[in-house]
Amino acid sequence: MSIGGWVTGRLGLDRLRAKYLGKPFPVHSTFFLGEIALFCFVVLVGTGMYLALFYEPSAASITGGAGPMPLAYASIVAIDATPFGALVRRMHHWAAQLMIASIVLHLMRIYFTASYKKPREVNWILGLVLLGATIGASFAGYLLPYDQFSVTATAIGYGIARSVPWVGPALADYGFAGAFPSPSSVPRFFAYHVVWAPLALSGLIALHLVILLKQKHTEPAAARAVRAPADAHLIEGVPLWPQQASLMAVLMLVVIAVTAVLSAFLPVHPSAFYGPPQPITPEVKPDWYLLWVYGALRLIPGGLSFRFLGATIGSEAIGAMLVPGILALAIVLVPWLDRGTSSLYYAESPTASPRRLAFGLAVVTLFLALSLAGFGAELGLGVPVLWVITLAAPLLVWWGSYLLAGGRRGAGA
Amino acid sequence: MDRRRFADWSLKVGIGAAIASAIPGVLTLRGKARSAATKAVEPGDRLVFALGQNAGQPVTRGGFSQNEAVLAYPEGKSDNHENLVLVAKLDPAELGPPLDMTGTAEGVVAYSAICTHLGCTVRFSEEPMDAAPFPHIHCPCHSALFDPRHGGVVMGGPAPRPLPQLPVRLNDKGEVVVSGPFTSPVGVKA
Ligand code: HEM
Ligand code: FES
């Protein structure tokens, strides 16, 4: 008797196989974006577990070669001093970037093919929470090297937390373990980053996938044309085992290979170059996925403020909370804003609904325009010009794509 | 009381007690200041250089020239980030309201170095620029612009409030000494 047969017999795996391993997966290249995010998470856990063997979560000052420096910083410099350590650190960084990028693309795929419709609103929300949690995990990880760049970035986060109406100062001090920079912040962020965030992410990812298994994939819009309506509930695809599983294994190896190659050639976050923290603030920009918030912060003039229920909502709260909050809310509400009929089984073509296409492209343009505003000084564009771009570009894109997708015809009919 | 009511009540009291007992746990999340160096600035404190080879040495009137600025801490209180100040020496003839003139001496003025927008450390520059053709303070984070000659008022950019002024005087050795509290709360305000 084979080993496989022996295990199968003891654990009753036949029933599992019959029920789950035959699950059909529709094959389409954009259906892999979510899986790429998952594999990036696996790489993060793997590289993070290695880094945690050497990293020392303490801001206590020690005397290093070039004078006093925080222990955390010194331990990162020591990791970077070994070729393998430097590679793993870079891979951790690159995997974080790729994870966020693939979640964003995954989200756009779901949006433009209308795969968020009933009953999949639950996973739409969960996916957005996952994106937020991933950015949060990254933010917590950012402080850990405790170099000048890290401390500046986290200090701005602390400032943003303080600017929250009503509860800001308390929220900031509870979240950052005292007025930042405080020596307690490093162990606190280490715990967030290494225990709380990965556990939360694992749980959310598991839930996301269980719901997916329960609700099943939507099929690409093209499948609708070739299938009899009575057969709509059938899904055409490759079975989970062995075809889909081997596709996934290959994809996982590709993700590892890509992060390794990127890390071999492109340094990220060179802590020794930034140096240990000092009271001065260097010229920094956030990572690409937060550039839009940074741009919004630069655009809102200091004079702009209003009072609301006893709190003053100032320019910093408008730029860091109100603008991102409104955008996030609009995205969260997409399944309820879209009044089109929902299809349980099929995704839609991106151009099927001009309104959805136009709204989506306009929001993407708004994010890009706000990010552009983060480079105003470098591009020689003043704040008024950037305001015009930020308001006009999304409207133009909205209007253009609406017309191109045949929106007016639809409305006239 | 019958058994059902009793069970019901025990359950409710139990849940309430569990929630109440979590409160002290949550309260511990707020970090504690650990060292004496985190005390707030007080009148009478000497200002010392925060950076460079003179770090820890008193800032004196002769220690920097006109239209120059240095970052400083009140002596022995450098672990409290909110104590970080920018001390500038300006042309006394150019100073004007809303600056607290009694808190300046021979053109030496001091401001909180923490940007009122989101808390970055501001910089002093004497390079004239379009929006500020005079020595000014600017923030590297989102380009807030402040006027150090006139009480740190906002000249441009996203900062919602002027930089708080820290009144100073010169003692008989020419050292810069704090003479009063910050004129407004330091840093980001909710
Ligand atoms: C079990 C999972 C994880 C562990 C054990 C872990 C561990 C660590 C450790 C020890 C550091 C400090 C070392 C360093 O800075 O190079 C770090 C940094 C960092 N981590 Fe993680 N991490 C995990 C997951 C994640 C996830 C899910 C993300 C984000 C998507 C992330 C993003 C980052 C970032 C951006 C840094 C800064 C790295 C740097 O500056 O080099 N990590 N992580
Ligand atoms: S923190 Fe100074 S301008 Fe934003």
XYZ file of C-alpha atoms and ligand atoms in Angstrom:
650
model
C 0.000 0.000 0.000
C 1.312 3.476 -0.840
C 2.132 6.010 1.870
C -0.463 8.378 0.507
C -3.075 5.674 0.620
C -2.110 4.808 4.203
C -2.513 8.426 5.397
C -5.705 8.857 3.432
C -7.160 5.753 4.986
C -6.325 6.782 8.587
C -7.485 10.407 8.327
C -10.515 9.860 6.168
C -9.100 12.175 3.526
C -11.312 10.803 0.763
C -14.222 12.877 1.960
C -12.049 15.973 2.175
C -10.796 15.325 -1.325
C -14.272 14.834 -2.691
C -15.558 17.963 -1.024
C -12.698 20.469 -1.416
C -9.769 19.266 -3.471
C -11.872 19.101 -6.600
C -13.040 22.705 -6.285
C -12.829 24.336 -9.708
C -10.782 27.538 -10.016
C -11.486 29.703 -13.032
C -8.169 30.549 -14.647
C -7.497 34.169 -15.476
C -4.262 36.028 -14.932
C -5.919 38.747 -12.835
C -7.307 36.107 -10.490
C -3.784 35.609 -9.203
C -3.381 39.094 -7.698
C -4.855 38.086 -4.375
C -2.667 35.005 -4.299
C 0.409 37.134 -4.942
C -0.530 39.181 -1.883
C -0.861 35.983 0.127
C 2.556 34.726 -0.964
C 4.116 38.094 -0.161
C 2.709 37.646 3.331
C 4.342 34.225 3.524
C 7.669 35.766 2.482
C 7.175 38.498 5.114
C 6.551 35.972 7.856
C 9.558 33.908 6.796
C 12.004 36.813 6.502
C 10.511 38.504 9.588
C 11.051 35.375 11.664
C 14.703 35.442 10.650
C 15.118 39.164 11.416
C 13.461 38.718 14.808
C 16.307 36.381 15.778
C 18.756 39.292 15.699
C 16.747 42.463 16.128
C 16.872 44.140 19.578
C 13.731 46.175 20.340
C 15.221 48.878 22.542
C 15.862 52.588 22.172
C 18.446 52.494 24.978
C 21.618 54.250 24.004
C 24.794 52.257 23.525
C 28.216 53.402 22.413
C 28.806 52.191 18.912
C 31.736 52.834 16.590
C 30.524 56.321 15.685
C 29.358 57.491 19.107
C 26.160 56.777 21.029
C 23.283 55.205 19.120
C 20.078 53.352 19.977
C 20.384 49.622 20.445
C 17.666 48.915 17.864
C 19.548 50.903 15.243
C 22.827 49.207 16.104
C 21.237 45.773 15.769
C 19.885 46.653 12.314
C 23.298 47.897 11.214
C 24.724 44.613 12.476
C 22.138 42.639 10.454
C 23.058 44.668 7.379
C 26.739 43.972 7.953
C 26.299 40.336 6.936
C 25.446 39.763 3.272
C 22.696 37.285 4.088
C 21.199 39.540 6.766
C 21.166 42.482 4.356
C 19.458 40.364 1.712
C 16.785 39.144 4.123
C 16.142 42.699 5.351
C 15.698 43.917 1.799
C 13.430 40.987 0.978
C 11.292 41.827 3.984
C 11.025 45.358 2.658
C 10.362 44.440 -0.943
C 7.773 41.843 0.020
C 5.940 44.493 2.063
C 5.894 46.834 -0.945
C 4.759 44.081 -3.295
C 2.103 42.896 -0.865
C 0.507 46.324 -0.737
C 0.852 46.769 -4.493
C -0.794 43.436 -5.229
C -3.633 44.130 -2.785
C -4.274 47.451 -4.513
C -4.297 45.813 -7.956
C -6.481 42.973 -6.639
C -8.916 45.567 -5.350
C -8.977 47.349 -8.693
C -9.629 44.043 -10.463
C -12.598 43.357 -8.179
C -13.908 46.866 -8.679
C -13.659 47.146 -12.434
C -15.224 43.725 -12.997
C -18.016 44.424 -10.473
C -17.148 41.319 -8.466
C -18.102 43.098 -5.236
C -21.823 42.699 -5.786
C -24.163 40.805 -3.504
C -23.326 38.431 -1.804
C -19.646 39.385 -2.049
C -19.878 42.720 -0.186
C -18.576 40.923 2.891
C -15.310 40.067 1.216
C -15.101 43.526 -0.328
C -15.121 45.006 3.180
C -12.751 42.335 4.507
C -10.361 43.012 1.647
C -10.332 46.711 2.454
C -9.711 45.932 6.128
C -6.838 43.697 5.016
C -5.360 46.536 2.983
C -5.623 48.862 5.980
C -4.143 46.266 8.331
C -1.261 45.623 5.952
C -0.458 49.326 5.739
C -0.735 49.458 9.535
C 1.661 46.517 9.893
C 4.101 48.281 7.586
C 3.787 51.495 9.547
C 4.641 49.661 12.769
C 7.581 47.919 11.083
C 8.868 51.205 9.786
C 9.862 52.422 13.233
C 11.842 49.316 14.116
C 15.205 50.181 12.482
C 15.073 53.368 14.593
C 17.155 55.400 12.197
C 16.501 59.015 11.431
C 14.101 58.241 8.598
C 12.054 55.810 10.714
C 11.749 58.169 13.624
C 10.635 61.025 11.366
C 7.994 58.879 9.684
C 6.619 57.616 12.983
C 6.695 61.116 14.477
C 4.401 62.287 11.672
C 2.116 59.346 12.427
C 2.100 60.443 16.048
C 1.243 63.992 14.955
C -1.626 62.662 12.839
C -2.948 60.617 15.772
C -2.773 63.725 17.983
C -4.733 65.747 15.460
C -7.774 63.459 15.729
C -10.686 65.553 17.027
C -11.762 65.066 20.681
C -9.571 62.108 21.587
C -6.336 62.845 19.687
C -3.787 63.348 22.498
C -5.048 60.363 24.517
C -5.249 58.170 21.420
C -1.703 59.119 20.432
C -0.249 58.485 23.879
C -2.026 55.149 24.291
C -1.086 53.985 20.827
C 2.539 55.122 20.866
C 3.181 54.336 24.569
C 3.761 57.912 25.627
C 4.783 61.116 23.876
C 6.746 60.070 20.821
C 9.735 59.676 20.663
C 9.607 57.821 23.942
C 11.787 54.827 24.862
C 8.617 52.763 25.369
C 7.571 53.165 21.739
C 10.093 50.702 20.330
C 9.039 47.620 22.323
C 5.396 48.625 21.805
C 5.794 48.825 18.036
C 7.820 45.627 18.014
C 4.901 43.849 19.684
C 2.396 45.400 17.287
C 4.504 44.488 14.327
C 5.654 41.019 15.210
C 2.743 39.609 17.221
C -0.466 41.571 16.816
C -0.297 42.489 13.150
C 0.738 39.087 11.773
C -1.879 37.335 13.919
C -4.595 39.754 12.860
C -3.545 39.468 9.221
C -3.530 35.660 9.361
C -7.001 35.598 10.862
C -8.389 38.069 8.348
C -6.779 36.268 5.420
C -8.209 32.944 6.607
C -11.679 34.450 6.910
C -11.375 36.063 3.482
C -10.498 32.699 1.927
C -13.140 30.671 3.760
C -15.790 33.106 2.563
C -14.370 32.835 -0.945
C -14.628 29.035 -0.825
C -18.186 29.279 0.442
C -19.335 31.882 -2.076
C -17.184 30.605 -4.960
C -15.432 32.690 -7.575
C -17.195 34.820 -10.103
C -16.340 33.703 -13.576
C -14.873 36.018 -16.210
C -17.580 37.848 -18.159
C -16.739 35.877 -21.299
C -18.026 32.652 -19.704
C -21.567 33.988 -19.709
C -21.704 34.034 -23.509
C -20.800 30.378 -23.923
C -22.866 28.869 -21.119
C -26.552 27.995 -21.113
C -28.384 30.130 -18.513
C -29.567 26.984 -16.749
C -25.922 26.051 -16.196
C -24.914 29.430 -14.755
C -24.227 27.943 -11.346
C -21.579 25.649 -12.804
C -18.012 26.840 -12.688
C -15.528 25.991 -15.349
C -11.964 25.842 -14.167
C -9.120 23.652 -13.078
C -9.510 21.574 -9.908
C -7.746 22.745 -6.762
C -5.761 19.525 -6.679
C -3.485 19.022 -8.496
C -3.702 21.697 -11.242
C -4.523 24.847 -9.288
C -2.192 23.772 -6.473
C 0.725 23.439 -8.843
C -0.061 26.803 -10.445
C -0.010 28.268 -6.940
C 3.269 26.595 -6.080
C 4.854 28.033 -9.202
C 3.468 31.466 -8.438
C 4.812 31.283 -4.905
C 8.288 30.437 -6.206
C 8.034 33.315 -8.676
C 7.136 35.724 -5.854
C 10.125 34.533 -3.826
C 12.386 34.792 -6.854
C 11.187 38.293 -7.737
C 11.677 39.610 -4.185
C 15.108 37.985 -4.041
C 16.212 39.471 -7.366
C 14.856 42.936 -6.513
C 16.609 42.722 -3.150
C 19.871 41.616 -4.659
C 20.089 44.680 -6.867
C 17.983 47.436 -5.309
C 18.686 48.544 -1.748
C 15.728 49.715 0.326
C 15.790 51.635 3.552
C 19.588 51.819 4.044
C 19.567 52.556 7.779
C 23.301 53.191 8.087
C 22.955 55.805 5.356
C 20.159 57.621 7.206
C 22.054 57.429 10.476
C 20.791 57.275 14.051
C 17.916 59.599 15.032
C 18.647 63.259 15.702
C 16.429 66.172 16.647
C 16.505 67.546 13.101
C 14.002 66.412 10.461
C 15.403 65.295 7.106
C 13.538 65.847 3.844
C 11.425 62.703 3.662
C 8.551 61.440 1.606
C 6.406 58.493 2.607
C 6.338 55.235 0.662
C 4.338 55.340 -2.569
C 1.113 54.018 -1.026
C 0.856 56.977 1.357
C 2.022 59.672 -1.055
C -1.587 60.713 -1.664
C -2.089 61.529 2.028
C 1.199 63.411 1.992
C 0.035 65.353 -1.079
C -3.297 66.164 0.579
C -1.445 67.417 3.657
C 0.577 69.805 1.514
C -2.483 71.082 -0.342
C -4.703 72.019 2.617
C -3.789 75.590 3.642
C -3.219 76.333 7.317
C -6.090 78.810 7.442
C -8.667 76.155 6.610
C -10.480 74.947 9.714
C -13.958 74.625 11.102
C -15.600 73.811 14.383
C -17.666 70.691 14.798
C -19.314 69.526 18.039
C -16.884 71.471 20.182
C -13.728 70.336 18.378
C -11.672 72.415 15.992
C -11.013 70.484 12.799
C -7.807 72.111 11.589
C -5.841 71.817 8.369
C -3.841 68.856 9.674
C -6.969 66.894 10.593
C -8.583 67.764 7.246
C -5.539 66.589 5.300
C -4.768 63.503 7.349
C -8.206 62.339 8.479
C -11.099 63.996 6.681
C -9.913 63.716 3.060
C -8.634 60.117 3.425
C -11.709 59.273 5.500
C -14.136 60.463 2.832
C -12.233 58.607 0.117
C -12.102 55.431 2.200
C -15.809 55.678 2.983
C -16.671 56.091 -0.697
C -14.684 52.943 -1.485
C -16.212 50.982 1.395
C -19.704 51.908 0.210
C -19.129 50.909 -3.428
C -21.312 47.748 -3.247
C -24.205 49.856 -1.939
C -23.654 52.806 -4.271
C -23.803 50.520 -7.291
C -27.486 50.037 -7.990
C -26.976 47.788 -11.025
C -28.365 44.273 -10.962
C -26.036 41.779 -9.388
C -24.997 38.529 -10.890
C -24.267 35.723 -8.509
C -22.048 33.876 -10.947
C -20.373 36.193 -13.413
C -17.998 39.123 -13.253
C -18.739 41.953 -15.626
C -16.700 43.537 -18.350
C -15.099 46.802 -17.156
C -16.973 48.750 -19.806
C -20.363 47.172 -19.090
C -21.334 50.058 -16.842
C -19.991 53.467 -17.974
C -20.880 54.933 -14.613
C -18.809 52.410 -12.670
C -15.902 52.707 -15.072
C -15.939 56.498 -14.909
C -16.188 56.596 -11.119
C -13.361 54.085 -10.711
C -11.018 55.808 -13.119
C -11.805 59.195 -11.561
C -10.934 57.907 -8.083
C -7.704 56.362 -9.375
C -6.871 59.691 -11.031
C -7.603 61.542 -7.805
C -5.163 59.300 -5.931
C -2.541 59.895 -8.620
C -3.142 63.660 -8.647
C -2.813 63.862 -4.859
C 0.387 61.825 -5.067
C 1.647 64.221 -7.733
C 0.975 67.075 -5.320
C 3.559 65.434 -3.080
C 6.153 66.290 -5.733
C 5.035 69.897 -6.256
C 8.329 71.380 -5.093
C 10.395 69.070 -7.311
C 8.185 69.778 -10.328
C 8.116 73.509 -9.710
C 4.313 73.498 -9.413
C 2.745 75.840 -6.885
C -0.103 74.914 -4.569
C -2.794 76.694 -6.694
C -1.740 74.807 -9.842
C -1.786 71.526 -7.924
C -5.268 72.305 -6.646
C -6.477 72.811 -10.202
C -4.884 69.539 -11.319
C -6.325 67.665 -8.350
C -9.844 68.879 -9.051
C -9.797 68.979 -12.839
C -7.992 65.752 -13.721
C -10.491 63.379 -12.042
C -13.436 65.277 -13.529
C -11.938 65.172 -17.015
C -11.197 61.470 -16.696
C -14.696 60.855 -15.386
C -16.290 62.699 -18.240
C -14.029 61.265 -20.949
C -14.351 57.650 -19.866
C -18.085 57.978 -19.364
C -18.525 59.178 -22.928
C -16.052 56.706 -24.404
C -17.785 53.789 -22.711
C -21.048 54.888 -24.308
C -22.555 56.491 -21.214
C -24.497 59.176 -23.055
C -26.059 56.707 -25.393
C -27.177 54.677 -22.418
C -28.631 57.718 -20.684
C -30.431 58.901 -23.812
C -32.060 55.562 -24.459
C -35.474 34.779 43.087
C -35.888 31.721 40.948
C -33.015 29.769 39.500
C -33.408 31.186 36.023
C -33.306 34.795 37.232
C -30.306 33.977 39.394
C -28.396 32.467 36.463
C -29.328 35.422 34.306
C -28.087 37.912 36.878
C -24.860 36.064 37.565
C -24.141 36.101 33.884
C -24.758 39.852 33.583
C -22.719 40.692 36.682
C -19.955 38.428 35.463
C -19.773 40.110 32.066
C -19.851 43.545 33.686
C -17.058 42.634 36.086
C -14.960 41.213 33.274
C -15.294 44.416 31.281
C -14.592 46.587 34.324
C -11.504 44.588 35.190
C -10.117 45.210 31.712
C -10.106 48.988 32.246
C -6.994 49.152 34.452
C -5.295 46.947 31.881
C -6.129 49.336 29.070
C -4.989 52.280 31.180
C -1.509 50.776 31.454
C -1.164 51.160 27.684
C -0.366 54.823 28.112
C 3.410 54.855 28.422
C 5.234 56.427 31.338
C 8.051 58.924 31.171
C 11.139 57.263 32.569
C 13.858 59.824 33.123
C 14.221 63.170 34.860
C 15.396 64.576 31.550
C 11.771 64.540 30.356
C 10.761 67.485 32.595
C 9.138 70.446 30.870
C 11.006 73.702 30.313
C 10.823 76.293 33.120
C 11.809 79.945 33.472
C 15.426 80.150 34.624
C 16.592 77.164 32.508
C 19.713 77.830 30.453
C 19.492 76.873 26.794
C 22.209 74.532 25.529
C 23.096 73.451 21.997
C 21.133 70.367 20.910
C 23.502 69.280 18.149
C 27.017 69.449 16.879
C 30.333 69.581 18.668
C 29.002 72.133 21.169
C 26.080 69.906 22.160
C 25.301 70.450 25.837
C 27.217 73.794 25.968
C 25.240 76.958 26.803
C 24.031 79.042 23.889
C 25.565 82.525 24.292
C 25.010 85.786 22.482
C 28.458 85.452 20.938
C 27.908 81.793 19.972
C 26.165 82.593 16.715
C 25.907 85.568 14.424
C 23.020 87.653 13.132
C 20.550 85.839 10.885
C 21.712 82.531 12.179
C 19.790 80.039 14.291
C 20.607 76.994 16.401
C 18.584 74.169 17.888
C 18.671 74.109 21.665
C 17.289 72.344 24.715
C 16.842 73.609 28.241
C 19.891 72.279 30.073
C 19.417 68.722 31.385
C 15.972 68.312 29.811
C 16.909 67.005 26.399
C 14.840 63.815 26.599
C 11.592 65.738 26.311
C 11.164 66.323 22.609
C 8.665 69.120 23.253
C 11.462 71.164 24.826
C 13.309 71.491 21.530
C 13.609 75.161 20.568
C 15.054 77.119 17.720
C 17.056 80.140 18.882
C 17.622 82.763 16.211
C 19.488 86.037 16.231
C 17.717 88.631 14.099
C 18.009 92.324 13.383
C 16.348 93.924 16.462
C 14.960 96.721 14.281
C 12.910 94.219 12.263
C 11.160 92.591 15.200
C 7.537 93.467 15.713
C 4.184 92.299 17.042
C 2.673 89.867 17.737
C 6.129 88.960 19.030
C 6.411 89.266 22.821
C 9.196 91.857 22.805
C 9.957 91.441 26.500
C 10.906 87.847 25.702
C 13.706 88.871 23.332
C 17.146 90.313 23.987
C 19.461 91.967 21.474
C 17.537 90.347 18.618
C 17.701 86.845 20.127
C 14.325 85.094 19.847
C 13.350 81.516 20.631
C 10.507 79.414 19.237
C 9.360 75.880 19.719
C 11.085 73.899 16.968
C 8.116 71.518 16.721
C 5.969 72.322 13.703
C 2.362 73.020 14.701
C 1.182 71.042 11.665
C 2.313 67.477 12.391
C 5.339 67.871 14.603
C 8.424 67.827 12.375
C 11.458 69.863 13.450
C 11.414 73.216 11.660
C 14.455 74.867 10.071
C 15.733 78.400 9.880
C 16.847 79.862 6.597
C 18.172 83.276 5.735
C 17.931 82.623 2.001
C 15.174 84.935 0.778
C 12.499 83.158 -1.245
C 9.447 84.372 -3.174
C 6.961 83.793 -0.401
C 9.337 85.049 2.278
C 11.972 87.566 1.137
C 13.480 87.683 4.637
C 14.991 85.262 7.133
C 12.266 82.711 7.786
C 11.460 79.398 9.422
C 10.180 76.579 7.269
C 9.196 72.969 7.781
C 10.750 70.257 5.608
C 7.694 68.012 5.913
C 4.832 69.851 4.195
C 6.429 73.250 3.558
C 4.865 75.339 6.312
C 6.393 78.817 6.466
C 6.701 80.949 9.618
C 7.891 84.503 10.251
C 10.380 84.553 13.149
C 10.409 88.373 13.225
C 6.725 88.557 14.025
C 5.926 85.989 16.655
C 6.227 82.969 14.368
C 3.010 83.690 12.472
C 2.140 81.376 9.575
C 3.177 82.859 6.226
C 2.127 79.930 4.064
C 1.656 76.199 3.895
C -0.531 73.949 5.997
C 0.411 74.880 9.589
C -2.731 75.824 11.529
C -1.103 77.897 14.298
C 1.938 80.145 14.813
C 5.031 78.602 16.367
C 4.868 79.096 20.145
C 7.427 81.651 21.295
C 9.662 80.844 24.262
C 10.494 84.133 26.023
C 14.224 84.429 26.740
C 16.696 86.914 28.238
C 20.478 87.110 28.429
C 22.174 86.654 31.790
C 25.312 88.529 32.834
C 27.525 85.936 31.104
C 25.642 86.499 27.863
C 23.964 83.062 28.051
C 20.413 82.628 26.764
C 18.071 81.912 29.667
C 14.368 81.088 29.569
C 12.267 83.899 31.049
C 8.725 82.586 30.715
C 6.523 79.728 29.545
C 5.738 79.013 25.886
C 3.178 81.522 24.626
C 0.888 78.718 23.335
C 0.739 74.903 23.497
C 3.663 73.148 21.802
C 3.254 70.791 18.865
C 0.161 69.290 17.340
C -3.074 70.216 19.042
C -6.288 68.241 18.579
C 5.293 37.295 11.267
C 5.465 38.330 10.512
C 6.560 39.373 10.665
C 7.674 39.427 11.465
C 8.104 38.409 12.477
C 8.355 40.671 11.176
C 9.535 41.116 11.779
C 10.171 42.302 11.532
C 11.352 42.771 12.192
C 12.103 42.055 13.292
C 11.681 43.976 11.668
C 12.852 44.879 12.021
C 14.035 44.561 11.188
C 14.263 45.508 10.047
O 13.859 46.661 10.098
O 14.906 45.091 9.083
C 10.689 44.265 10.677
C 10.690 45.395 9.914
C 9.722 45.695 8.992
N 8.612 44.918 8.668
Fe 8.169 43.120 9.425
N 7.652 41.323 10.217
C 6.534 40.574 9.889
C 5.546 40.869 9.008
C 5.483 42.034 8.308
C 4.371 42.414 7.487
C 3.091 41.623 7.271
C 4.727 43.633 6.948
C 3.955 44.526 6.024
C 3.215 44.213 5.040
C 6.038 44.001 7.430
C 6.730 45.150 7.096
C 7.900 45.588 7.687
C 8.606 46.821 7.376
C 8.178 47.849 6.334
C 9.746 46.885 8.196
C 10.838 47.947 8.225
C 12.038 47.182 7.779
C 13.295 47.955 7.634
O 13.295 49.162 7.787
O 14.272 47.300 7.278
N 6.480 42.998 8.259
N 9.766 43.229 10.615
S 4.793 68.926 9.863
Fe 5.514 70.882 9.389
S 4.425 71.320 7.613
Fe 3.600 69.403 8.142
